Tab-separated table of C-alpha atoms and ligand atoms in Angstrom:
chain	number	residue	atom	x	y	z
S	1	MET	CA	-0.389	-0.297	-0.122
S	2	SER	CA	1.491	3.146	-0.893
S	3	GLY	CA	2.386	5.647	2.591
S	4	GLU	CA	0.942	8.581	0.201
S	5	ALA	CA	-2.556	7.760	0.008
S	6	GLN	CA	-4.486	11.473	-0.183
S	7	LEU	CA	-8.487	11.580	-0.570
S	8	TRP	CA	-9.408	14.795	-1.995
S	9	ILE	CA	-13.191	16.030	-0.633
S	10	SER	CA	-14.563	19.638	-0.908
S	11	MET	CA	-15.189	22.084	2.022
S	12	GLN	CA	-18.920	21.149	1.524
S	13	LEU	CA	-18.989	17.408	1.690
S	14	ALA	CA	-16.686	17.296	4.538
S	15	GLU	CA	-18.906	19.474	6.084
S	16	GLN	CA	-21.483	17.528	5.301
S	17	ILE	CA	-20.251	14.147	6.605
S	18	ARG	CA	-19.534	16.217	9.914
S	19	ARG	CA	-23.267	17.299	9.720
S	20	HIS	CA	-24.367	13.843	9.828
S	21	GLY	CA	-22.155	12.725	12.395
S	22	ALA	CA	-24.120	16.137	14.501
S	23	GLU	CA	-27.118	14.636	13.620
S	24	THR	CA	-27.148	11.081	14.537
S	25	TYR	CA	-25.299	11.598	17.947
S	26	PRO	CA	-25.192	9.918	20.457
S	27	HIS	CA	-25.375	6.940	17.502
S	28	GLU	CA	-23.262	6.590	14.930
S	29	CYS	CA	-24.341	7.866	11.356
S	30	CYS	CA	-22.822	5.853	8.373
S	31	GLY	CA	-22.607	6.417	4.308
S	32	ALA	CA	-20.922	6.197	0.984
S	33	LEU	CA	-18.179	8.152	-0.570
S	34	LEU	CA	-19.098	8.355	-4.191
S	35	GLY	CA	-16.426	9.558	-6.682
S	36	ARG	CA	-13.347	8.197	-8.535
S	37	ASP	CA	-10.965	6.571	-8.357
S	38	ASN	CA	-7.328	8.234	-10.237
S	39	PRO	CA	-9.234	9.938	-12.117
S	40	VAL	CA	-6.373	11.319	-13.919
S	41	SER	CA	-4.746	8.939	-17.022
S	42	ALA	CA	-1.194	7.242	-16.784
S	43	HIS	CA	0.233	9.551	-19.495
S	44	SER	CA	-0.789	12.430	-17.611
S	45	SER	CA	2.604	14.763	-16.840
S	46	SER	CA	3.789	16.475	-14.121
S	47	ASP	CA	4.682	19.353	-15.647
S	48	GLU	CA	0.703	20.281	-15.420
S	49	GLY	CA	1.744	22.125	-12.002
S	50	ALA	CA	-1.055	21.856	-9.883
S	51	GLU	CA	-1.383	18.602	-7.960
S	52	LYS	CA	-3.969	16.571	-9.638
S	53	PRO	CA	-6.374	14.291	-7.575
S	54	GLN	CA	-5.344	10.504	-6.822
S	55	ARG	CA	-8.604	9.845	-5.299
S	56	GLU	CA	-11.271	12.239	-5.188
S	57	VAL	CA	-14.942	12.340	-3.192
S	58	LEU	CA	-17.979	13.129	-5.617
S	59	ALA	CA	-20.757	13.133	-3.697
S	60	LEU	CA	-21.820	11.556	-0.278
S	61	PHE	CA	-25.086	8.599	-0.026
S	62	PRO	CA	-26.574	9.058	3.445
S	63	LEU	CA	-27.848	5.624	4.551
S	64	VAL	CA	-29.553	4.479	7.765
S	65	ASN	CA	-27.814	3.051	10.289
S	66	ARG	CA	-29.027	-0.832	10.513
S	67	ARG	CA	-27.940	-1.193	14.249
S	68	ASP	CA	-30.420	-0.261	15.746
S	69	ASP	CA	-29.309	-3.017	18.883
S	70	SER	CA	-26.070	-1.297	19.478
S	71	PRO	CA	-25.881	2.430	17.622
S	72	ARG	CA	-23.287	4.022	19.900
S	73	ASN	CA	-20.749	2.061	19.494
S	74	ARG	CA	-21.715	0.406	15.990
S	75	PHE	CA	-22.495	0.591	12.899
S	76	SER	CA	-23.884	-1.736	9.322
S	77	VAL	CA	-24.419	-0.728	5.672
S	78	THR	CA	-26.239	-4.116	4.303
S	79	SER	CA	-25.494	-5.478	1.193
S	80	GLY	CA	-29.096	-4.101	-0.598
S	81	ASP	CA	-27.869	-1.151	0.900
S	82	VAL	CA	-24.097	-1.330	-0.521
S	83	ARG	CA	-26.034	-2.197	-3.795
S	84	ALA	CA	-28.010	0.935	-4.028
S	85	ALA	CA	-24.996	3.341	-3.266
S	86	GLU	CA	-23.614	1.473	-6.662
S	87	LYS	CA	-26.545	2.021	-8.367
S	88	GLU	CA	-26.573	5.541	-7.482
S	89	ALA	CA	-23.076	6.004	-8.307
S	90	ALA	CA	-23.551	4.138	-11.143
S	91	ARG	CA	-26.557	6.403	-12.141
S	92	GLN	CA	-23.785	9.577	-11.684
S	93	GLY	CA	-21.060	7.755	-13.539
S	94	ILE	CA	-18.589	7.092	-10.750
S	95	ASP	CA	-17.818	4.480	-8.134
S	96	VAL	CA	-18.054	4.082	-4.519
S	97	ILE	CA	-15.222	4.724	-3.688
S	98	GLY	CA	-14.965	4.051	0.116
S	99	TRP	CA	-18.031	4.545	3.618
S	100	TYR	CA	-17.828	7.039	6.306
S	101	HIS	CA	-19.027	6.769	9.737
S	102	SER	CA	-19.083	8.794	12.791
S	103	HIS	CA	-17.367	7.848	16.710
S	104	PRO	CA	-19.663	9.376	19.518
S	105	ASP	CA	-17.256	10.539	22.352
S	106	HIS	CA	-14.530	8.212	20.753
S	107	PRO	CA	-11.376	9.696	18.706
S	108	ALA	CA	-11.927	9.284	14.290
S	109	ARG	CA	-8.997	6.818	14.528
S	110	PRO	CA	-10.288	2.848	13.477
S	111	SER	CA	-11.026	0.505	16.203
S	112	GLU	CA	-9.528	-3.369	16.210
S	113	TYR	CA	-13.320	-3.461	15.072
S	114	ASP	CA	-13.133	-1.355	12.305
S	115	ARG	CA	-10.064	-3.140	10.936
S	116	GLU	CA	-11.357	-6.134	11.383
S	117	HIS	CA	-14.735	-5.680	9.289
S	118	ALA	CA	-13.165	-3.495	6.963
S	119	TRP	CA	-12.682	-3.794	2.720
S	120	PRO	CA	-9.070	-3.031	1.152
S	121	TRP	CA	-8.897	-0.354	-1.509
S	122	TYR	CA	-11.959	1.605	0.098
S	123	SER	CA	-11.614	4.462	1.890
S	124	TYR	CA	-13.092	4.925	5.158
S	125	VAL	CA	-13.895	8.609	7.015
S	126	ILE	CA	-14.341	8.865	10.279
S	127	VAL	CA	-15.428	11.783	12.017
S	128	SER	CA	-15.018	11.950	15.829
S	129	VAL	CA	-18.694	14.713	17.255
S	130	ALA	CA	-17.804	15.183	21.206
S	131	ALA	CA	-20.095	15.524	22.927
S	132	GLY	CA	-21.987	16.590	20.055
S	133	ALA	CA	-20.436	18.342	18.193
S	134	PRO	CA	-17.894	16.924	15.316
S	135	THR	CA	-14.422	17.634	16.055
S	136	GLU	CA	-11.566	15.638	13.687
S	137	ILE	CA	-11.937	13.810	10.032
S	138	THR	CA	-9.234	11.753	9.032
S	139	SER	CA	-9.639	8.895	6.379
S	140	TRP	CA	-7.943	4.993	6.854
S	141	ARG	CA	-6.592	1.949	3.863
S	142	LEU	CA	-6.509	-1.199	5.309
S	143	ALA	CA	-3.599	-3.081	4.084
S	144	ASP	CA	-3.118	-5.813	1.071
S	145	ASP	CA	-2.698	-8.047	4.749
S	146	ARG	CA	-5.568	-6.825	6.545
S	147	ALA	CA	-2.762	-6.421	9.523
S	148	GLU	CA	-3.863	-2.645	10.126
S	149	PHE	CA	-5.325	1.077	8.490
S	150	SER	CA	-2.663	3.255	7.152
S	151	ALA	CA	-3.865	7.456	7.350
S	152	GLU	CA	-4.910	8.824	3.981
S	153	GLU	CA	-4.437	12.549	3.981
S	154	ILE	CA	-7.100	14.348	3.184
S	155	ALA	CA	-7.510	17.578	0.958
S	156	ILE	CA	-9.901	19.537	1.596
S	157	CYS	CA	-10.357	21.562	-1.515
S	158	GLN	CA	-12.489	24.352	-2.608
S	159	ARG	CA	-14.148	23.750	-5.742
S	160	ALA	CA	-17.698	22.870	-6.048
S	161	SER	CA	-19.307	19.126	-6.242
S	162	VAL	CA	-20.002	17.794	-9.373
J	1	MET	CA	-20.247	-25.731	-15.922
J	2	PRO	CA	-18.706	-21.970	-17.319
J	3	VAL	CA	-19.976	-19.831	-14.421
J	4	LYS	CA	-19.463	-16.009	-14.624
J	5	VAL	CA	-17.574	-14.612	-10.371
J	6	MET	CA	-18.491	-10.516	-10.386
J	7	ILE	CA	-15.418	-9.335	-8.594
J	8	PRO	CA	-16.419	-6.391	-6.231
J	9	THR	CA	-14.556	-3.407	-6.554
J	10	PRO	CA	-12.252	-3.442	-3.928
J	11	LEU	CA	-11.250	-6.996	-4.729
J	12	ARG	CA	-10.331	-6.239	-7.905
J	13	ALA	CA	-6.947	-5.440	-7.401
J	14	TYR	CA	-6.239	-8.971	-6.224
J	15	ALA	CA	-8.173	-10.431	-9.042
J	16	GLY	CA	-5.697	-8.904	-11.751
J	17	LYS	CA	-7.605	-6.092	-12.001
J	18	ARG	CA	-10.713	-8.014	-13.845
J	19	GLU	CA	-14.421	-7.215	-13.180
J	20	ALA	CA	-15.503	-10.775	-13.841
J	21	VAL	CA	-13.650	-14.148	-13.737
J	22	GLU	CA	-15.004	-17.440	-15.671
J	23	LEU	CA	-14.636	-20.866	-14.056
J	24	ASP	CA	-15.907	-24.517	-14.303
J	25	ALA	CA	-18.206	-24.842	-10.812
J	26	ALA	CA	-20.585	-27.249	-10.165
J	27	THR	CA	-21.033	-25.619	-6.630
J	28	VAL	CA	-20.672	-21.517	-5.602
J	29	GLY	CA	-18.191	-23.105	-2.861
J	30	GLU	CA	-16.246	-24.948	-6.173
J	31	ALA	CA	-16.774	-22.303	-7.925
J	32	LEU	CA	-15.156	-19.441	-5.517
J	33	GLY	CA	-12.336	-22.727	-4.383
J	34	ARG	CA	-11.447	-21.964	-8.110
J	35	LEU	CA	-11.880	-18.415	-8.050
J	36	THR	CA	-9.522	-18.612	-5.029
J	37	SER	CA	-7.176	-20.853	-6.349
J	38	GLU	CA	-6.321	-18.844	-9.313
J	39	PHE	CA	-6.153	-15.547	-7.564
J	40	SER	CA	-4.889	-16.507	-4.194
J	41	GLU	CA	-4.213	-13.165	-2.708
J	42	LEU	CA	-8.408	-13.013	-2.239
J	43	ARG	CA	-8.213	-15.703	0.600
J	44	LYS	CA	-7.938	-13.738	3.107
J	45	HIS	CA	-10.551	-11.178	1.632
J	46	LEU	CA	-13.510	-14.096	1.207
J	47	PHE	CA	-12.498	-15.963	4.039
J	48	THR	CA	-11.557	-16.624	8.090
J	49	ASP	CA	-7.983	-18.470	8.697
J	50	ASP	CA	-10.677	-21.462	9.461
J	51	GLY	CA	-11.760	-21.104	6.133
J	52	LYS	CA	-15.480	-19.799	6.672
J	53	LEU	CA	-16.330	-17.280	4.409
J	54	ARG	CA	-15.967	-13.729	6.409
J	55	SER	CA	-19.812	-12.486	7.714
J	56	PHE	CA	-19.165	-9.522	5.483
J	57	VAL	CA	-19.032	-10.998	2.602
J	58	ASN	CA	-22.708	-11.873	0.910
J	59	VAL	CA	-23.176	-14.186	-2.250
J	60	TYR	CA	-25.609	-13.861	-4.214
J	61	ILE	CA	-26.346	-16.254	-7.239
J	62	ASN	CA	-28.294	-14.916	-9.915
J	63	ASP	CA	-29.399	-12.045	-7.761
J	64	GLU	CA	-30.481	-14.367	-5.091
J	65	ASP	CA	-28.885	-14.771	-1.493
J	66	ILE	CA	-27.113	-18.238	-1.108
J	67	ARG	CA	-27.932	-17.790	2.165
J	68	TYR	CA	-31.362	-18.737	1.529
J	69	LEU	CA	-30.672	-21.030	-0.680
J	70	ALA	CA	-28.173	-23.608	0.055
J	71	LYS	CA	-25.492	-21.511	1.388
J	72	GLU	CA	-21.864	-22.028	-0.492
J	73	ASN	CA	-23.469	-26.010	-1.775
J	74	THR	CA	-25.951	-23.924	-3.450
J	75	ARG	CA	-25.680	-25.372	-7.110
J	76	THR	CA	-24.755	-23.808	-10.301
J	77	LYS	CA	-25.839	-23.998	-14.057
J	78	ASP	CA	-24.480	-23.066	-16.834
J	79	GLY	CA	-24.350	-19.355	-17.395
J	80	ASP	CA	-25.436	-18.500	-13.677
J	81	THR	CA	-24.152	-15.433	-12.177
J	82	ILE	CA	-22.194	-15.577	-8.735
J	83	SER	CA	-21.847	-11.929	-7.446
J	84	ILE	CA	-19.343	-10.697	-3.837
J	85	ILE	CA	-21.492	-7.791	-2.955
J	86	PRO	CA	-19.291	-6.826	0.665
J	87	SER	CA	-21.239	-5.449	3.202
J	88	ILE	CA	-19.904	-2.488	5.685
J	89	ALA	CA	-19.314	-2.435	9.496
J	90	GLY	CA	-17.123	-0.916	12.340
J	91	GLY	CA	-18.162	0.827	15.272
J	92	CYS	CA	-16.143	3.146	17.928
J	93	CYS	CA	-14.480	1.298	20.072
J	94	SER	CA	-13.816	-3.121	20.437
X	1	ZN	ZN1	-14.886	3.015	13.251
């Protein structure tokens, strides 16, 4: 796994994730990140100047947390929800590139439970919500061998979402 | 019997970047076995160390969840499509 993974997201969409976390507090929120992975073709040269996103969130697909039994410290997205998110992404001509959820009154770091249930490749965005107010937001990717999550830098960009 | 296995986006890197793999199998379990022997890096993402399908790995045959059929013993027919569909789970503490 590259150590320089980066996830681009607009200020508005990052704010929308934080707001979702505040709305469902003290329960966990969850949703899909829709966007593009490697939107720049391989032949493009670096002399263009500006940095190009390797992975970019272009829309969100908020979901309902299915874990009625322990919504404060668990979230679950059914395969039906995953298919609905994929369908919406396809409608917009983009892909499901990851998932977001909140950690009510816990730091924005993946738990052991998160790691055990994670898929590789996807970006896992976590927002910490302390006493109802969203604080830190982080992103993570699972290593190929499933042993650990690596932090992925979140690049907040100004461009409007598509 | 040739069947097609659809590979979900997060696992394509472990399956030669393919969206789908065609192989011969008489049951769903046999199809997944062939798939993971051809692409061995897929195995740990689909199965636990003791060889059971992971809880967040859902397998459908032509849009039907194999949990409601004969699970991995579900028989396949010529031209069936087997889809591996993620479910997503997590939480803030262990
Ligand atoms: Zn978590």
